[in-house]
Amino acid sequence: MVNLRFDAFDKISEDELRNIQFSRLKSTITSAYSNLNYFKEKCEKKGLHFDDLKSIDDLNKFPFTTKEDFRSNYPFDMFAVPLNQIHRIHASSGTTGKSTIVGYTKNDLDTWSQLTCRSLEIGGAKKGDCIQISYGYGLFTGGFGTHDGAHKLGCTVIPVSGGQTERQVQLLLDLKPNIIAITPSYLLTIADEIERQNINVKQDLSLELAFVGAEPWTEAMRSEINSRLNLQAINYYGISEIIGPGVASEYLEDLDGPTIWEDHFFPEIIDPKTGEVLADGEFGELVVTSLTKEATPVIRYRTRDLTRLLPGTSKTMRRLERFKGRSDDMLIIRGVNIFPSQIEQEILKIPALSAQYQIHVNKHQNLDELEIWVEPRVQVTSKESQELKFKLEENIKAWTGVRAKVLIVPPASIERSIGKAIRVIDKRKTKKG
Ligand code: DLL
């Protein structure tokens, strides 16, 4: 039997890896330049030809690709192959404007399933395991992408998709999957339902692993998930415009951040303001170039995810530090930059508070106002509620420098996520129209 683990290239030497990357990068840039008008035009503006890529170090001369490029080339102008070679289309729903369309050739679908299979395997999944896939199926990449990898690995797949929380719990009870693939916020919604039904997690469920991603989450959230569900959460990363899940994923043996699959994607970290490439270990925005995609090659895609590139723990491929957030999620409150993840961390430092929270931002008499709505784990008295409020306000001020107003709202009052949670409601944006 093929040992899929060795497909993971995790024993490859750095020289070999860079050689593979360079030859794949050369074909990708050539294809993008020859087939994608928008890319050729951007290169011409910089006086660049695909032949100007003489080594991997030349990549940083080439232009970035943004979500906006996907939108303005909607629906098919990001495709580098004729439509009759496109075997599948996925799309990511933009909150504003048109969605971004991504195409896959037959080879792309094979590559994708290899990568999600690899991600599941190094995270501890194996042939014969049973996985409940609670990522949305359909145009979103989470469901089908994970499905194809789990199928390749030889797992029994329960393709339940997102939503219908009681049914999700029923399936966990009756079919006893040992793995779940899901967003962190929806997993917490399921944990709430399990507790509401007084189900004994240790006796009645068989979950061992959760492949968690598709939205920002913190280490504090991981501990919460692990302990409430008696399993190990694995950090599973991807972006639809790049391929979907399977861009980077975490080794169960290391649990130290997702390893980026550098044989298929070349990562860079840039200063989000200047676009300048930063050295490994420096903090900035992740930019990813696809190295093997045929249908939608993407050169230097600006992910907006803020992180650092770290050396592989015992592998050649590099790791991503847990994301601090997305540059477009960063709130500027009275001039101070603050990420939802910093607030989540402060909330979860207080044992009586739950991970169900929402951040409301408003403007009052020209001043930004930050309000945090958070649920206690159990009903509290008004005195306890006051104490929790003051404690959290104090901690947020001490750790972020921002004064926030905390509202302790009744348990189960914040709308539950069934996919990606809406954590921030920025009314300043709605007001601007
Ligand atoms: O969310 C693909 C995916 C599906 C990944 C299932 C993992 C699991 P998009 O809808 O394009 O694609 O959203 C991509 O989600 O830029 C990050 O901001 C965020 N994200 C994805 N995975 C993680 C993760 C899918 N493990 C955007 N940790 C990315 C933190 C994540 N953020």
Tab-separated table of C-alpha atoms and ligand atoms in Angstrom:
chain	number	residue	atom	x	y	z
A	1	MET	CA	0.000	0.000	0.000
A	2	VAL	CA	1.204	3.518	-0.736
A	3	ASN	CA	2.421	5.177	2.403
A	4	LEU	CA	0.638	8.495	2.048
A	5	ARG	CA	2.800	9.986	4.743
A	6	PHE	CA	5.795	10.050	2.415
A	7	ASP	CA	3.766	11.971	-0.111
A	8	ALA	CA	3.950	14.717	2.514
A	9	PHE	CA	7.512	15.465	1.356
A	10	ASP	CA	8.353	15.914	5.006
A	11	LYS	CA	11.776	14.348	4.622
A	12	ILE	CA	12.769	16.384	1.554
A	13	SER	CA	15.969	18.447	1.843
A	14	GLU	CA	15.787	22.205	1.597
A	15	ASP	CA	17.797	22.252	-1.652
A	16	GLU	CA	15.516	19.713	-3.255
A	17	LEU	CA	12.469	21.644	-2.112
A	18	ARG	CA	13.761	24.955	-3.512
A	19	ASN	CA	14.567	23.248	-6.852
A	20	ILE	CA	11.074	21.808	-7.115
A	21	GLN	CA	9.589	25.158	-6.135
A	22	PHE	CA	11.601	27.023	-8.735
A	23	SER	CA	10.704	24.727	-11.617
A	24	ARG	CA	7.008	24.761	-10.619
A	25	LEU	CA	7.056	28.512	-10.130
A	26	LYS	CA	8.517	29.028	-13.575
A	27	SER	CA	5.700	27.030	-15.223
A	28	THR	CA	3.064	28.800	-13.121
A	29	ILE	CA	4.324	32.298	-13.960
A	30	THR	CA	4.638	31.358	-17.638
A	31	SER	CA	1.071	30.037	-17.688
A	32	ALA	CA	-0.322	33.045	-15.825
A	33	TYR	CA	1.516	35.486	-18.118
A	34	SER	CA	0.481	33.670	-21.285
A	35	ASN	CA	-3.168	33.049	-20.357
A	36	LEU	CA	-4.336	35.712	-17.932
A	37	ASN	CA	-4.729	39.182	-19.391
A	38	TYR	CA	-4.915	40.930	-16.048
A	39	PHE	CA	-1.611	39.367	-14.958
A	40	LYS	CA	0.163	40.113	-18.224
A	41	GLU	CA	-0.986	43.740	-18.051
A	42	LYS	CA	0.219	44.108	-14.472
A	43	CYS	CA	3.600	42.616	-15.431
A	44	GLU	CA	3.912	44.889	-18.471
A	45	LYS	CA	3.275	47.915	-16.297
A	46	LYS	CA	6.318	46.882	-14.274
A	47	GLY	CA	8.292	46.146	-17.431
A	48	LEU	CA	8.411	42.462	-16.584
A	49	HIS	CA	8.294	39.353	-18.744
A	50	PHE	CA	7.921	35.812	-17.419
A	51	ASP	CA	11.530	35.158	-18.443
A	52	ASP	CA	12.629	37.658	-15.808
A	53	LEU	CA	12.157	34.953	-13.208
A	54	LYS	CA	15.698	33.614	-13.001
A	55	SER	CA	15.515	32.328	-9.451
A	56	ILE	CA	13.010	32.143	-6.635
A	57	ASP	CA	14.390	35.434	-5.326
A	58	ASP	CA	12.959	37.172	-8.405
A	59	LEU	CA	9.396	36.359	-7.361
A	60	ASN	CA	9.160	39.557	-5.336
A	61	LYS	CA	9.483	41.629	-8.531
A	62	PHE	CA	6.157	40.250	-9.761
A	63	PRO	CA	2.821	41.953	-9.016
A	64	PHE	CA	0.428	40.917	-6.265
A	65	THR	CA	-2.982	39.376	-6.891
A	66	THR	CA	-5.862	40.538	-4.705
A	67	LYS	CA	-9.459	39.534	-4.068
A	68	GLU	CA	-10.339	42.563	-6.163
A	69	ASP	CA	-8.626	40.945	-9.191
A	70	PHE	CA	-10.928	37.926	-8.766
A	71	ARG	CA	-13.942	40.231	-8.563
A	72	SER	CA	-13.067	42.335	-11.570
A	73	ASN	CA	-12.297	39.244	-13.666
A	74	TYR	CA	-15.551	37.540	-12.671
A	75	PRO	CA	-16.596	34.980	-13.743
A	76	PHE	CA	-14.061	33.292	-16.039
A	77	ASP	CA	-11.149	35.640	-16.694
A	78	MET	CA	-9.037	34.150	-13.913
A	79	PHE	CA	-9.056	30.808	-15.755
A	80	ALA	CA	-5.830	29.908	-17.551
A	81	VAL	CA	-7.367	26.929	-19.366
A	82	PRO	CA	-10.401	26.630	-21.675
A	83	LEU	CA	-13.751	26.117	-19.956
A	84	ASN	CA	-14.072	22.557	-21.216
A	85	GLN	CA	-11.061	21.625	-19.051
A	86	ILE	CA	-12.684	22.970	-15.894
A	87	HIS	CA	-14.043	20.040	-13.891
A	88	ARG	CA	-15.379	21.948	-10.938
A	89	ILE	CA	-16.110	25.480	-9.829
A	90	HIS	CA	-16.167	26.793	-6.270
A	91	ALA	CA	-16.847	30.301	-5.076
A	92	SER	CA	-16.316	32.268	-1.936
A	93	SER	CA	-19.075	34.545	-0.873
A	94	GLY	CA	-17.724	38.041	-0.483
A	95	THR	CA	-19.473	40.088	2.162
A	96	THR	CA	-19.639	42.841	-0.402
A	97	GLY	CA	-19.595	42.759	-4.160
A	98	LYS	CA	-19.331	39.767	-6.431
A	99	SER	CA	-18.145	36.397	-5.224
A	100	THR	CA	-14.777	35.089	-6.284
A	101	ILE	CA	-14.870	32.133	-8.658
A	102	VAL	CA	-12.186	29.455	-8.568
A	103	GLY	CA	-11.853	26.681	-11.157
A	104	TYR	CA	-10.241	23.241	-10.918
A	105	THR	CA	-8.994	21.002	-13.728
A	106	LYS	CA	-8.997	17.251	-13.215
A	107	ASN	CA	-5.350	17.480	-12.074
A	108	ASP	CA	-6.211	20.326	-9.701
A	109	LEU	CA	-8.894	18.193	-8.074
A	110	ASP	CA	-6.351	15.380	-7.678
A	111	THR	CA	-3.799	17.759	-6.175
A	112	TRP	CA	-6.411	19.195	-3.820
A	113	SER	CA	-7.525	15.802	-2.560
A	114	GLN	CA	-3.877	14.799	-2.038
A	115	LEU	CA	-3.352	17.923	0.034
A	116	THR	CA	-6.442	17.567	2.207
A	117	CYS	CA	-5.627	13.852	2.564
A	118	ARG	CA	-2.090	14.783	3.651
A	119	SER	CA	-3.442	17.393	6.047
A	120	LEU	CA	-5.825	14.909	7.653
A	121	GLU	CA	-3.148	12.231	7.850
A	122	ILE	CA	-0.446	14.309	9.497
A	123	GLY	CA	-3.116	15.558	11.903
A	124	GLY	CA	-3.681	11.983	13.073
A	125	ALA	CA	-6.476	10.669	10.827
A	126	LYS	CA	-6.056	7.231	9.288
A	127	LYS	CA	-7.692	4.730	6.999
A	128	GLY	CA	-10.802	3.264	8.588
A	129	ASP	CA	-11.521	6.332	10.738
A	130	CYS	CA	-14.989	7.864	10.578
A	131	ILE	CA	-15.208	11.617	9.920
A	132	GLN	CA	-18.235	13.866	10.255
A	133	ILE	CA	-17.780	16.772	7.848
A	134	SER	CA	-19.676	19.753	9.197
A	135	TYR	CA	-18.154	22.343	6.871
A	136	GLY	CA	-20.643	23.629	4.332
A	137	TYR	CA	-20.917	21.616	1.111
A	138	GLY	CA	-21.707	23.485	-2.081
A	139	LEU	CA	-19.809	26.411	-3.507
A	140	PHE	CA	-17.826	26.823	-0.258
A	141	THR	CA	-14.584	24.813	-0.452
A	142	GLY	CA	-14.687	23.438	3.122
A	143	GLY	CA	-17.103	20.526	2.623
A	144	PHE	CA	-16.046	19.049	-0.721
A	145	GLY	CA	-12.335	19.765	-0.211
A	146	THR	CA	-12.219	17.887	3.088
A	147	HIS	CA	-14.529	15.191	1.714
A	148	ASP	CA	-12.239	14.293	-1.193
A	149	GLY	CA	-9.177	14.094	1.079
A	150	ALA	CA	-10.959	11.924	3.647
A	151	HIS	CA	-12.195	9.672	0.865
A	152	LYS	CA	-8.667	9.333	-0.517
A	153	LEU	CA	-7.330	8.460	2.919
A	154	GLY	CA	-9.922	5.686	3.234
A	155	CYS	CA	-12.125	7.159	5.944
A	156	THR	CA	-15.850	6.605	6.340
A	157	VAL	CA	-17.318	9.994	5.530
A	158	ILE	CA	-20.483	11.487	7.029
A	159	PRO	CA	-21.138	14.450	4.696
A	160	VAL	CA	-23.596	16.282	6.938
A	161	SER	CA	-22.527	19.849	5.935
A	162	GLY	CA	-23.236	22.800	8.274
A	163	GLY	CA	-26.433	23.508	10.199
A	164	GLN	CA	-29.193	21.433	11.833
A	165	THR	CA	-27.338	21.339	15.126
A	166	GLU	CA	-29.584	18.791	16.867
A	167	ARG	CA	-29.115	16.435	13.944
A	168	GLN	CA	-25.344	16.930	14.102
A	169	VAL	CA	-25.394	15.850	17.738
A	170	GLN	CA	-27.668	12.896	16.952
A	171	LEU	CA	-25.174	11.701	14.330
A	172	LEU	CA	-22.296	12.065	16.788
A	173	LEU	CA	-24.246	9.907	19.246
A	174	ASP	CA	-25.520	7.278	16.823
A	175	LEU	CA	-22.735	6.910	14.238
A	176	LYS	CA	-19.885	7.586	16.670
A	177	PRO	CA	-17.432	9.312	14.281
A	178	ASN	CA	-13.981	9.717	15.856
A	179	ILE	CA	-13.220	12.849	13.817
A	180	ILE	CA	-15.112	16.030	13.059
A	181	ALA	CA	-14.151	18.742	10.536
A	182	ILE	CA	-15.779	22.065	11.381
A	183	THR	CA	-15.302	25.754	12.143
A	184	PRO	CA	-14.306	26.521	15.754
A	185	SER	CA	-17.398	28.642	16.376
A	186	TYR	CA	-19.760	25.969	15.079
A	187	LEU	CA	-17.983	23.331	17.153
A	188	LEU	CA	-18.733	25.442	20.219
A	189	THR	CA	-22.378	25.673	19.160
A	190	ILE	CA	-22.403	21.873	19.014
A	191	ALA	CA	-20.705	21.700	22.432
A	192	ASP	CA	-23.504	23.880	23.847
A	193	GLU	CA	-26.132	21.565	22.365
A	194	ILE	CA	-24.339	18.508	23.779
A	195	GLU	CA	-24.402	20.117	27.219
A	196	ARG	CA	-28.031	21.177	26.834
A	197	GLN	CA	-28.927	17.542	26.195
A	198	ASN	CA	-26.857	16.417	29.224
A	199	ILE	CA	-24.809	14.094	27.034
A	200	ASN	CA	-21.735	12.639	28.687
A	201	VAL	CA	-18.957	13.460	26.246
A	202	LYS	CA	-16.579	10.790	27.566
A	203	GLN	CA	-19.105	7.958	27.679
A	204	ASP	CA	-21.508	8.717	24.877
A	205	LEU	CA	-19.300	10.189	22.137
A	206	SER	CA	-16.194	8.875	20.383
A	207	LEU	CA	-14.605	12.067	19.089
A	208	GLU	CA	-10.800	12.118	19.208
A	209	LEU	CA	-9.845	14.774	16.664
A	210	ALA	CA	-11.331	17.938	15.204
A	211	PHE	CA	-9.959	19.575	12.032
A	212	VAL	CA	-10.718	23.159	12.806
A	213	GLY	CA	-10.358	26.198	10.558
A	214	ALA	CA	-11.989	28.553	8.066
A	215	GLU	CA	-12.072	31.429	10.586
A	216	PRO	CA	-9.771	33.069	13.108
A	217	TRP	CA	-9.453	31.340	16.497
A	218	THR	CA	-7.082	31.520	19.450
A	219	GLU	CA	-5.093	29.038	21.562
A	220	ALA	CA	-7.536	29.794	24.388
A	221	MET	CA	-10.352	28.672	22.089
A	222	ARG	CA	-8.413	25.481	21.280
A	223	SER	CA	-8.109	24.649	25.017
A	224	GLU	CA	-11.820	25.299	25.450
A	225	ILE	CA	-12.701	23.003	22.524
A	226	ASN	CA	-10.287	20.262	23.635
A	227	SER	CA	-11.552	20.183	27.187
A	228	ARG	CA	-15.276	20.538	26.515
A	229	LEU	CA	-15.305	17.875	23.819
A	230	ASN	CA	-12.500	15.651	25.126
A	231	LEU	CA	-10.635	15.673	21.818
A	232	GLN	CA	-7.619	17.243	20.157
A	233	ALA	CA	-8.299	20.198	17.839
A	234	ILE	CA	-5.951	20.466	14.850
A	235	ASN	CA	-5.332	23.795	13.109
A	236	TYR	CA	-6.460	23.280	9.499
A	237	TYR	CA	-5.885	26.231	7.137
A	238	GLY	CA	-6.909	27.199	3.664
A	239	ILE	CA	-8.190	29.935	1.385
A	240	SER	CA	-10.680	29.459	-1.411
A	241	GLU	CA	-8.794	31.629	-3.905
A	242	ILE	CA	-5.688	29.483	-3.423
A	243	ILE	CA	-7.353	26.045	-3.450
A	244	GLY	CA	-9.562	25.745	-0.319
A	245	PRO	CA	-8.612	23.782	2.832
A	246	GLY	CA	-5.285	21.952	2.527
A	247	VAL	CA	-2.968	24.942	2.042
A	248	ALA	CA	-1.357	24.347	5.453
A	249	SER	CA	-2.107	22.056	8.355
A	250	GLU	CA	-0.812	21.021	11.730
A	251	TYR	CA	1.092	17.871	12.702
A	252	LEU	CA	-0.528	16.035	15.606
A	253	GLU	CA	2.937	15.255	16.958
A	254	ASP	CA	3.904	18.953	17.082
A	255	LEU	CA	0.701	21.008	17.470
A	256	ASP	CA	2.726	24.128	16.817
A	257	GLY	CA	0.966	25.806	13.933
A	258	PRO	CA	0.120	24.721	10.407
A	259	THR	CA	2.946	23.593	8.112
A	260	ILE	CA	2.488	25.195	4.718
A	261	TRP	CA	2.606	22.650	1.878
A	262	GLU	CA	5.519	24.317	0.162
A	263	ASP	CA	5.717	21.809	-2.664
A	264	HIS	CA	2.430	23.325	-3.905
A	265	PHE	CA	2.396	26.855	-2.444
A	266	PHE	CA	5.163	29.387	-2.009
A	267	PRO	CA	4.696	31.621	1.046
A	268	GLU	CA	6.023	35.130	1.618
A	269	ILE	CA	5.430	37.559	4.456
A	270	ILE	CA	5.122	41.198	3.491
A	271	ASP	CA	4.693	44.489	5.253
A	272	PRO	CA	0.995	45.097	4.539
A	273	LYS	CA	1.553	48.838	4.180
A	274	THR	CA	4.589	48.922	1.879
A	275	GLY	CA	4.370	45.486	0.215
A	276	GLU	CA	8.044	44.908	1.062
A	277	VAL	CA	9.012	41.249	1.644
A	278	LEU	CA	10.025	40.553	5.252
A	279	ALA	CA	12.468	37.961	6.548
A	280	ASP	CA	11.269	34.685	8.059
A	281	GLY	CA	10.293	35.254	11.673
A	282	GLU	CA	9.032	38.783	11.033
A	283	PHE	CA	5.379	39.542	11.495
A	284	GLY	CA	3.260	40.645	8.544
A	285	GLU	CA	0.743	39.606	5.909
A	286	LEU	CA	0.892	36.162	4.330
A	287	VAL	CA	1.178	36.160	0.544
A	288	VAL	CA	0.813	32.843	-1.281
A	289	THR	CA	1.741	31.774	-4.820
A	290	SER	CA	0.292	28.554	-6.178
A	291	LEU	CA	2.927	26.289	-7.729
A	292	THR	CA	0.869	23.530	-9.314
A	293	LYS	CA	-2.608	24.883	-10.005
A	294	GLU	CA	-3.607	24.688	-13.650
A	295	ALA	CA	-7.064	26.274	-13.843
A	296	THR	CA	-6.559	29.312	-11.628
A	297	PRO	CA	-2.853	29.917	-11.062
A	298	VAL	CA	-2.452	32.673	-8.453
A	299	ILE	CA	0.686	34.724	-8.200
A	300	ARG	CA	1.438	36.442	-4.883
A	301	TYR	CA	-2.093	36.363	-3.507
A	302	ARG	CA	-2.560	38.800	-0.639
A	303	THR	CA	-4.380	36.710	1.959
A	304	ARG	CA	-4.796	39.556	4.517
A	305	ASP	CA	-3.898	36.984	7.199
A	306	LEU	CA	-1.366	38.311	9.682
A	307	THR	CA	1.257	35.856	10.880
A	308	ARG	CA	4.937	34.881	10.806
A	309	LEU	CA	6.824	32.189	8.885
A	310	LEU	CA	8.656	29.907	11.292
A	311	PRO	CA	11.085	27.081	10.568
A	312	GLY	CA	9.610	23.580	10.451
A	313	THR	CA	9.889	21.870	13.818
A	314	SER	CA	11.551	18.750	12.481
A	315	LYS	CA	10.580	19.191	8.845
A	316	THR	CA	11.874	21.224	5.938
A	317	MET	CA	8.647	22.983	5.107
A	318	ARG	CA	7.954	26.105	7.078
A	319	ARG	CA	5.210	26.684	9.629
A	320	LEU	CA	2.768	29.517	10.076
A	321	GLU	CA	2.366	30.994	13.496
A	322	ARG	CA	-1.243	31.072	14.693
A	323	PHE	CA	-2.864	33.997	12.896
A	324	LYS	CA	-3.221	37.159	14.897
A	325	GLY	CA	-6.172	38.096	12.712
A	326	ARG	CA	-6.898	39.479	9.286
A	327	SER	CA	-5.751	42.962	8.353
A	328	ASP	CA	-9.316	43.712	7.245
A	329	ASP	CA	-10.686	42.584	10.655
A	330	MET	CA	-8.393	44.885	12.567
A	331	LEU	CA	-10.378	47.508	14.430
A	332	ILE	CA	-9.011	50.970	14.913
A	333	ILE	CA	-10.536	52.298	18.100
A	334	ARG	CA	-9.604	55.851	18.945
A	335	GLY	CA	-6.384	55.335	17.039
A	336	VAL	CA	-5.456	52.045	18.727
A	337	ASN	CA	-5.230	48.908	16.569
A	338	ILE	CA	-7.018	45.977	18.099
A	339	PHE	CA	-7.819	42.476	16.839
A	340	PRO	CA	-10.874	40.433	17.798
A	341	SER	CA	-8.442	37.634	18.794
A	342	GLN	CA	-6.990	39.853	21.552
A	343	ILE	CA	-10.458	40.345	22.989
A	344	GLU	CA	-11.217	36.616	22.723
A	345	GLN	CA	-8.050	35.875	24.664
A	346	GLU	CA	-9.015	38.255	27.470
A	347	ILE	CA	-12.530	36.814	27.680
A	348	LEU	CA	-11.280	33.254	27.942
A	349	LYS	CA	-8.814	34.157	30.698
A	350	ILE	CA	-11.861	34.579	32.952
A	351	PRO	CA	-13.158	31.074	33.701
A	352	ALA	CA	-16.759	32.196	34.310
A	353	LEU	CA	-17.054	33.669	30.808
A	354	SER	CA	-17.798	31.643	27.697
A	355	ALA	CA	-16.432	31.923	24.158
A	356	GLN	CA	-19.781	33.244	22.945
A	357	TYR	CA	-19.152	36.903	22.369
A	358	GLN	CA	-19.735	39.717	19.930
A	359	ILE	CA	-17.875	42.975	19.432
A	360	HIS	CA	-20.021	46.001	18.614
A	361	VAL	CA	-18.348	49.164	17.397
A	362	ASN	CA	-20.160	52.448	17.183
A	363	LYS	CA	-19.442	56.129	16.927
A	364	HIS	CA	-20.842	58.485	19.550
A	365	GLN	CA	-20.193	62.228	19.239
A	366	ASN	CA	-17.326	61.468	16.903
A	367	LEU	CA	-15.706	59.053	19.351
A	368	ASP	CA	-15.345	55.347	18.620
A	369	GLU	CA	-17.115	53.178	21.160
A	370	LEU	CA	-16.340	49.544	21.726
A	371	GLU	CA	-18.931	47.324	23.342
A	372	ILE	CA	-18.283	43.664	24.116
A	373	TRP	CA	-21.281	41.422	24.590
A	374	VAL	CA	-20.342	38.204	26.308
A	375	GLU	CA	-22.226	35.315	27.850
A	376	PRO	CA	-21.303	33.825	31.219
A	377	ARG	CA	-21.085	30.022	31.215
A	378	VAL	CA	-24.037	29.733	33.593
A	379	GLN	CA	-26.698	32.159	34.828
A	380	VAL	CA	-25.118	34.659	37.251
A	381	THR	CA	-26.544	37.019	39.868
A	382	SER	CA	-26.490	40.753	39.137
A	383	LYS	CA	-23.653	41.180	41.623
A	384	GLU	CA	-21.600	38.487	39.871
A	385	SER	CA	-22.466	40.040	36.534
A	386	GLN	CA	-21.127	43.423	37.721
A	387	GLU	CA	-17.915	41.794	38.946
A	388	LEU	CA	-17.380	39.994	35.628
A	389	LYS	CA	-18.054	43.191	33.717
A	390	PHE	CA	-15.487	45.186	35.709
A	391	LYS	CA	-12.897	42.436	35.543
A	392	LEU	CA	-13.127	42.102	31.766
A	393	GLU	CA	-13.169	45.880	31.221
A	394	GLU	CA	-10.073	46.164	33.385
A	395	ASN	CA	-8.246	43.338	31.571
A	396	ILE	CA	-9.057	44.707	28.127
A	397	LYS	CA	-7.809	48.141	29.151
A	398	ALA	CA	-4.631	46.694	30.673
A	399	TRP	CA	-3.771	44.406	27.740
A	400	THR	CA	-4.935	46.375	24.729
A	401	GLY	CA	-4.931	49.946	25.969
A	402	VAL	CA	-8.527	50.416	24.857
A	403	ARG	CA	-11.445	51.233	27.124
A	404	ALA	CA	-14.381	49.003	26.234
A	405	LYS	CA	-17.853	48.721	27.694
A	406	VAL	CA	-18.698	45.132	28.597
A	407	LEU	CA	-22.258	43.818	28.653
A	408	ILE	CA	-22.764	40.488	30.377
A	409	VAL	CA	-25.719	39.111	28.430
A	410	PRO	CA	-27.828	36.063	29.432
A	411	PRO	CA	-26.486	32.593	28.521
A	412	ALA	CA	-27.624	31.409	25.057
A	413	SER	CA	-28.675	34.935	23.978
A	414	ILE	CA	-26.003	35.554	21.322
A	415	GLU	CA	-26.869	34.106	17.943
A	416	ARG	CA	-25.034	30.819	17.398
A	417	SER	CA	-22.788	30.239	14.397
A	418	ILE	CA	-23.405	27.349	12.022
A	419	GLY	CA	-20.347	28.160	9.917
A	420	LYS	CA	-18.151	31.219	10.125
A	421	ALA	CA	-19.134	33.303	13.150
A	422	ILE	CA	-19.889	37.000	12.897
A	423	ARG	CA	-17.777	38.355	15.740
A	424	VAL	CA	-17.657	42.038	14.863
A	425	ILE	CA	-20.563	44.336	14.160
A	426	ASP	CA	-19.042	47.602	13.095
A	427	LYS	CA	-21.879	50.106	12.904
A	428	ARG	CA	-19.453	52.825	11.859
A	429	LYS	CA	-19.183	51.060	8.488
A	430	THR	CA	-22.976	50.836	8.043
A	431	LYS	CA	-23.334	54.500	8.865
A	432	LYS	CA	-20.877	55.494	6.173
A	433	GLY	CA	-23.165	53.549	3.805
B	1	DLL	O1	-12.327	29.105	4.737
B	1	DLL	C1	-11.218	27.461	3.351
B	1	DLL	C2	-11.253	26.512	4.490
B	1	DLL	C3	-12.307	25.651	4.627
B	1	DLL	C4	-10.209	26.462	5.399
B	1	DLL	C5	-12.329	24.743	5.675
B	1	DLL	C6	-10.207	25.562	6.439
B	1	DLL	C7	-11.266	24.723	6.583
B	1	DLL	P1	-12.256	31.183	2.603
B	1	DLL	O2	-13.721	31.182	2.782
B	1	DLL	O3	-11.685	31.775	1.368
B	1	DLL	O4	-11.698	29.706	2.624
B	1	DLL	O5	-11.628	31.901	3.870
B	1	DLL	C8	-10.227	31.998	3.992
B	1	DLL	O6	-10.391	32.035	6.405
B	1	DLL	O7	-7.844	33.873	4.726
B	1	DLL	C9	-8.354	33.060	6.983
B	1	DLL	O8	-8.626	34.414	7.302
B	1	DLL	C10	-9.490	32.189	7.499
B	1	DLL	N1	-8.992	30.871	7.903
B	1	DLL	C11	-9.030	29.722	7.214
B	1	DLL	N2	-8.480	28.712	7.947
B	1	DLL	C12	-8.068	29.263	9.131
B	1	DLL	C13	-7.420	28.770	10.299
B	1	DLL	C14	-11.819	28.819	3.672
B	1	DLL	N3	-7.080	27.488	10.451
B	1	DLL	C15	-9.900	32.742	5.262
B	1	DLL	N4	-7.151	29.658	11.283
B	1	DLL	C16	-8.420	32.842	5.488
B	1	DLL	C17	-7.483	30.970	11.172
B	1	DLL	C18	-8.387	30.645	9.092
B	1	DLL	N5	-8.094	31.487	10.106
